[in-house]
JSON list of C-alpha atoms in Angstrom, two decimals:
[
{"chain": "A", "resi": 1, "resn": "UNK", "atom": "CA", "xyz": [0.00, 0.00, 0.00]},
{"chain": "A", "resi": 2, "resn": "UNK", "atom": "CA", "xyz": [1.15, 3.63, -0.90]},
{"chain": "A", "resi": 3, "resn": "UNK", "atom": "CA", "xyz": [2.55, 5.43, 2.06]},
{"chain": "A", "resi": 4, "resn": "UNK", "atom": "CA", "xyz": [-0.02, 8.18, 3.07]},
{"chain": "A", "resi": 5, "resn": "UNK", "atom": "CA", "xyz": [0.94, 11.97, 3.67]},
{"chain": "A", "resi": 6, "resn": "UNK", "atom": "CA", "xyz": [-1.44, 13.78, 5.73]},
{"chain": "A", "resi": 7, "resn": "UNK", "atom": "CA", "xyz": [-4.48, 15.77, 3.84]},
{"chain": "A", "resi": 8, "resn": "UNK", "atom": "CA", "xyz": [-2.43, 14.87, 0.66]},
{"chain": "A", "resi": 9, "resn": "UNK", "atom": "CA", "xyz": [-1.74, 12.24, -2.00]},
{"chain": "A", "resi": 10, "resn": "UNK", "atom": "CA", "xyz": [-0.53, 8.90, -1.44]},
{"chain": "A", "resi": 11, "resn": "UNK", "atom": "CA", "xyz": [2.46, 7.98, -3.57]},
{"chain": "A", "resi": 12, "resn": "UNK", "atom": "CA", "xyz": [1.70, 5.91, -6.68]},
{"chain": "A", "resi": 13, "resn": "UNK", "atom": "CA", "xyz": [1.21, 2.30, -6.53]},
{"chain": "A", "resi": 14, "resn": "UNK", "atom": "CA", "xyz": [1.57, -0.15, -9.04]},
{"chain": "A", "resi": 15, "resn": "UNK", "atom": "CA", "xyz": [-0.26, -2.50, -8.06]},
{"chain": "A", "resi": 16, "resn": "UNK", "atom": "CA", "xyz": [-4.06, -1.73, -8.14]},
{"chain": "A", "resi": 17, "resn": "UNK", "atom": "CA", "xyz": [-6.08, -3.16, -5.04]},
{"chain": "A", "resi": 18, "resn": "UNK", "atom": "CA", "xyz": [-9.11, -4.45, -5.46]},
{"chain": "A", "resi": 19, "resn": "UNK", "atom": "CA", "xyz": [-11.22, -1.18, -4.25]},
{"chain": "A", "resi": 20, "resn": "UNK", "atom": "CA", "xyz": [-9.01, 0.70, -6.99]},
{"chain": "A", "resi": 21, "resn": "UNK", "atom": "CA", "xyz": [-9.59, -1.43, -9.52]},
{"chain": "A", "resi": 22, "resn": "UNK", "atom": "CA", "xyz": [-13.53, -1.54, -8.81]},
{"chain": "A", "resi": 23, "resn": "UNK", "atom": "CA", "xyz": [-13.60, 2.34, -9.12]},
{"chain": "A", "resi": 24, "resn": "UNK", "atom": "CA", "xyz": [-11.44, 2.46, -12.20]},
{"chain": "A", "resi": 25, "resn": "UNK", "atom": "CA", "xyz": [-13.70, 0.00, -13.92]},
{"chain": "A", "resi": 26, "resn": "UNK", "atom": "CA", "xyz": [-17.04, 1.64, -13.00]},
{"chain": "A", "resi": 27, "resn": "UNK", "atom": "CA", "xyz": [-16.12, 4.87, -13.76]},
{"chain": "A", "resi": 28, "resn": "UNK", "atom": "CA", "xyz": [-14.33, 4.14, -16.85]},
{"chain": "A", "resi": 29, "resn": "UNK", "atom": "CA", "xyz": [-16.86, 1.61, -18.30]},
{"chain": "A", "resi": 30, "resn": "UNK", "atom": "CA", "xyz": [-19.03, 3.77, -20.43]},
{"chain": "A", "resi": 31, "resn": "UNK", "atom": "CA", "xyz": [-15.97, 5.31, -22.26]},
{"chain": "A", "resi": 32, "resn": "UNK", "atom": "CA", "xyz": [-15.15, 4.55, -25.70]},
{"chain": "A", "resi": 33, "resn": "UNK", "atom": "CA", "xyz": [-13.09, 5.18, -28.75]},
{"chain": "A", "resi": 34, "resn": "UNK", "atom": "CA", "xyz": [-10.31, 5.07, -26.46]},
{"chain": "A", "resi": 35, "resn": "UNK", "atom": "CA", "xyz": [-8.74, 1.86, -24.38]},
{"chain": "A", "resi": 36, "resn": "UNK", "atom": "CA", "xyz": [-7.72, 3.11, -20.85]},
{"chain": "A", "resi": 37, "resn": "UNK", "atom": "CA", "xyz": [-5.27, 0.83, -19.03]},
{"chain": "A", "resi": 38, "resn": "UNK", "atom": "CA", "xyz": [-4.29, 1.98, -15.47]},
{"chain": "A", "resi": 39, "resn": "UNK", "atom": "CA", "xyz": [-0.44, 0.95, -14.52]},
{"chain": "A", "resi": 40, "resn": "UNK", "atom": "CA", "xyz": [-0.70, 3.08, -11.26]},
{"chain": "A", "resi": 41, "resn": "UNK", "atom": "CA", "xyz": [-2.59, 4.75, -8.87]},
{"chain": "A", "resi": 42, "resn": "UNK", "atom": "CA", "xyz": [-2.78, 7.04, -5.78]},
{"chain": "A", "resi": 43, "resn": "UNK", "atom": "CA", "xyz": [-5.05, 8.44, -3.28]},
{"chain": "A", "resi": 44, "resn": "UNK", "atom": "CA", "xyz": [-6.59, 10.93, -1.54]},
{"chain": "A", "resi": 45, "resn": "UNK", "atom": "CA", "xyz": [-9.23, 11.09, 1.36]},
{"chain": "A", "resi": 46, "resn": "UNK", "atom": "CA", "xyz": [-11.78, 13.38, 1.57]},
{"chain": "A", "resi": 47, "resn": "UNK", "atom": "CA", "xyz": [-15.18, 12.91, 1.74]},
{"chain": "A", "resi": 48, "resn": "UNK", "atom": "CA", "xyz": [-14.79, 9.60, -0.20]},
{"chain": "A", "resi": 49, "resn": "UNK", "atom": "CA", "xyz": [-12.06, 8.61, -1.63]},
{"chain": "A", "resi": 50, "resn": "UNK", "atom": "CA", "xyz": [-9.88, 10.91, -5.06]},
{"chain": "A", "resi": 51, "resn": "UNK", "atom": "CA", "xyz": [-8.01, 8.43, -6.76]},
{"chain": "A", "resi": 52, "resn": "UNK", "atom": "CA", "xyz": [-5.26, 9.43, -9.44]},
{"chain": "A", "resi": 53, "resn": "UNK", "atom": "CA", "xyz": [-4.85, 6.84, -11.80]},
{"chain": "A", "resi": 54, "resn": "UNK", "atom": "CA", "xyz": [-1.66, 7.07, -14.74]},
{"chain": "A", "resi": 55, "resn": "UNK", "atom": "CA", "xyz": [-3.08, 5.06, -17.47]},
{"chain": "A", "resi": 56, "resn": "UNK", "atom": "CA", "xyz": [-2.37, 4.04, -21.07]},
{"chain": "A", "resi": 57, "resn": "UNK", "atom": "CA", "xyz": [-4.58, 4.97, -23.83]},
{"chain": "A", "resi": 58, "resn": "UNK", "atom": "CA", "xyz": [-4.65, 3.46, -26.60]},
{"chain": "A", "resi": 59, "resn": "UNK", "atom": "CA", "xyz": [-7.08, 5.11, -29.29]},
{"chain": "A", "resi": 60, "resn": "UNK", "atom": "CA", "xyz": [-9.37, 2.96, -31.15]},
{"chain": "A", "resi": 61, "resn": "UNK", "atom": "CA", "xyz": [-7.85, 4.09, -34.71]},
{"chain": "A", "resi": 62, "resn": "UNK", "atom": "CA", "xyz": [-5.24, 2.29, -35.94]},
{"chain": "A", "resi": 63, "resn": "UNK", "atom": "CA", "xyz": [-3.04, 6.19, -37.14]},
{"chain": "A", "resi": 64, "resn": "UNK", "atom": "CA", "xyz": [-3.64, 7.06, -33.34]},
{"chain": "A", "resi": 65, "resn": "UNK", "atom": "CA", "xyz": [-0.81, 6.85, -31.21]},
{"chain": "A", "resi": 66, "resn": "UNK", "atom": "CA", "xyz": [-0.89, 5.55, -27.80]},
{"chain": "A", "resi": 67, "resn": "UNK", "atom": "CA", "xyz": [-0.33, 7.93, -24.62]},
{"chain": "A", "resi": 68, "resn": "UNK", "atom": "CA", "xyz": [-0.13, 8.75, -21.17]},
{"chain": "A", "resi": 69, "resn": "UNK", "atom": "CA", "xyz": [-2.58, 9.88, -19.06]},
{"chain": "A", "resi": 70, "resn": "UNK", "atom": "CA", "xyz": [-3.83, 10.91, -15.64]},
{"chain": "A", "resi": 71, "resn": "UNK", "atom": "CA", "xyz": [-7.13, 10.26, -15.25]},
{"chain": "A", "resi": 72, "resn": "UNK", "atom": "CA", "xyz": [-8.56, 11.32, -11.95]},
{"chain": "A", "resi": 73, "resn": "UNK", "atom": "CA", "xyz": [-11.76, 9.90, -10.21]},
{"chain": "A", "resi": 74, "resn": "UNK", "atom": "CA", "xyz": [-13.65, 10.29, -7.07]},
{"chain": "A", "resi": 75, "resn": "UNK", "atom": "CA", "xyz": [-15.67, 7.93, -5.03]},
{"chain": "A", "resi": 76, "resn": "UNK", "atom": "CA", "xyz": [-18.09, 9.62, -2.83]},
{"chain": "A", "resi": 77, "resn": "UNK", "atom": "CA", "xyz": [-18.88, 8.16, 0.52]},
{"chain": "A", "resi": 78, "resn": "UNK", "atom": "CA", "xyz": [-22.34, 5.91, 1.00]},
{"chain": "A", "resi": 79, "resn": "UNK", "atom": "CA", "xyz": [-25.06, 7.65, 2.89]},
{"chain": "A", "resi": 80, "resn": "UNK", "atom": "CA", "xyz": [-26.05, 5.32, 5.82]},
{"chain": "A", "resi": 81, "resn": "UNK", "atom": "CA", "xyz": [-29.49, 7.10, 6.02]},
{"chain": "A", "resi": 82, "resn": "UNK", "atom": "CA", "xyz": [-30.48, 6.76, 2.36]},
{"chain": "A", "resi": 83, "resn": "UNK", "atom": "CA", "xyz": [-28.86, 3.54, 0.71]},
{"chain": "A", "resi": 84, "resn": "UNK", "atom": "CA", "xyz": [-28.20, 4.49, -2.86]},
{"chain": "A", "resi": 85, "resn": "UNK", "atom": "CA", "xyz": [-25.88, 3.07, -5.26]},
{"chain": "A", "resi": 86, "resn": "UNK", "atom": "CA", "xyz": [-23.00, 5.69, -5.49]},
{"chain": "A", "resi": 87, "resn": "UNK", "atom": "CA", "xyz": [-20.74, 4.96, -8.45]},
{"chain": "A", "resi": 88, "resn": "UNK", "atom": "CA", "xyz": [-17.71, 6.92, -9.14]},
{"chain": "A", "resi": 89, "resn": "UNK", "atom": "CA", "xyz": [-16.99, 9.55, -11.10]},
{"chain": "A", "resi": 90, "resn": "UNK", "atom": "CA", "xyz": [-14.19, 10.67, -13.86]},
{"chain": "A", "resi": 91, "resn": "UNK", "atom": "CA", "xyz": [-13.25, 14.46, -12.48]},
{"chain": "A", "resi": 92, "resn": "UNK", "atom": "CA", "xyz": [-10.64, 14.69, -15.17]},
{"chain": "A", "resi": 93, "resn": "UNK", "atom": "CA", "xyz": [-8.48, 13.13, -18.15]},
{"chain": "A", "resi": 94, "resn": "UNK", "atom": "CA", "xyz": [-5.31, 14.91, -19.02]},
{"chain": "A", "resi": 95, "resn": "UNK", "atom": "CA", "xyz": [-2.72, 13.72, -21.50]},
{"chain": "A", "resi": 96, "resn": "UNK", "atom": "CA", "xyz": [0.52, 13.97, -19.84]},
{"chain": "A", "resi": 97, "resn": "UNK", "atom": "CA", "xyz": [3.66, 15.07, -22.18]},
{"chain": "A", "resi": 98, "resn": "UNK", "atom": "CA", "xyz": [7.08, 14.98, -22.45]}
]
């Protein structure tokens, strides 16, 4: 597990648990034309859980070239009081450079 600065980021891990993994893969289910592949991931906890994930995307076109990314996605907490389904959310996608 990343090691955990206070009110900050966790460093990146590259090794996706399986709560990362679930929130990567519900959040990024409904995207297309573009294959996202996370290869790391950190966190951040407030009022659910911000995950930064470093992905590969791979564009569905063959002239496309494959990148790097950091997608970013937050889990809200569940309400105890009123039990809804709360799926996570993409906040951002940006294409990292050299």
């Amino acid at each position: 597990m990343p090691h955990h600065i206070p009110d900050g980021w966790t460093g990146f891990d590259f090794t996706l648990t399986p709560d990362a993994k679930d929130a990567f893969d519900s959040a990024a289910a409904s995207l297309q034309c573009v294959k996202y592949t996370p290869i790391a991931f950190a966190t951040q906890e407030a009022a659910g859980t911000h995950y930064s994930f470093l992905c590969e995307a791979e564009p569905h076109t063959q002239e496309a070239a494959i990148s790097l990314v950091k997608m970013r996605i937050f889990r809200p907490l569940e309400c105890r009081d009123h039990p809804i389904e709360v799926k996570p959310i993409i906040v951002s996608i940006e294409t990292i450079t050299p």
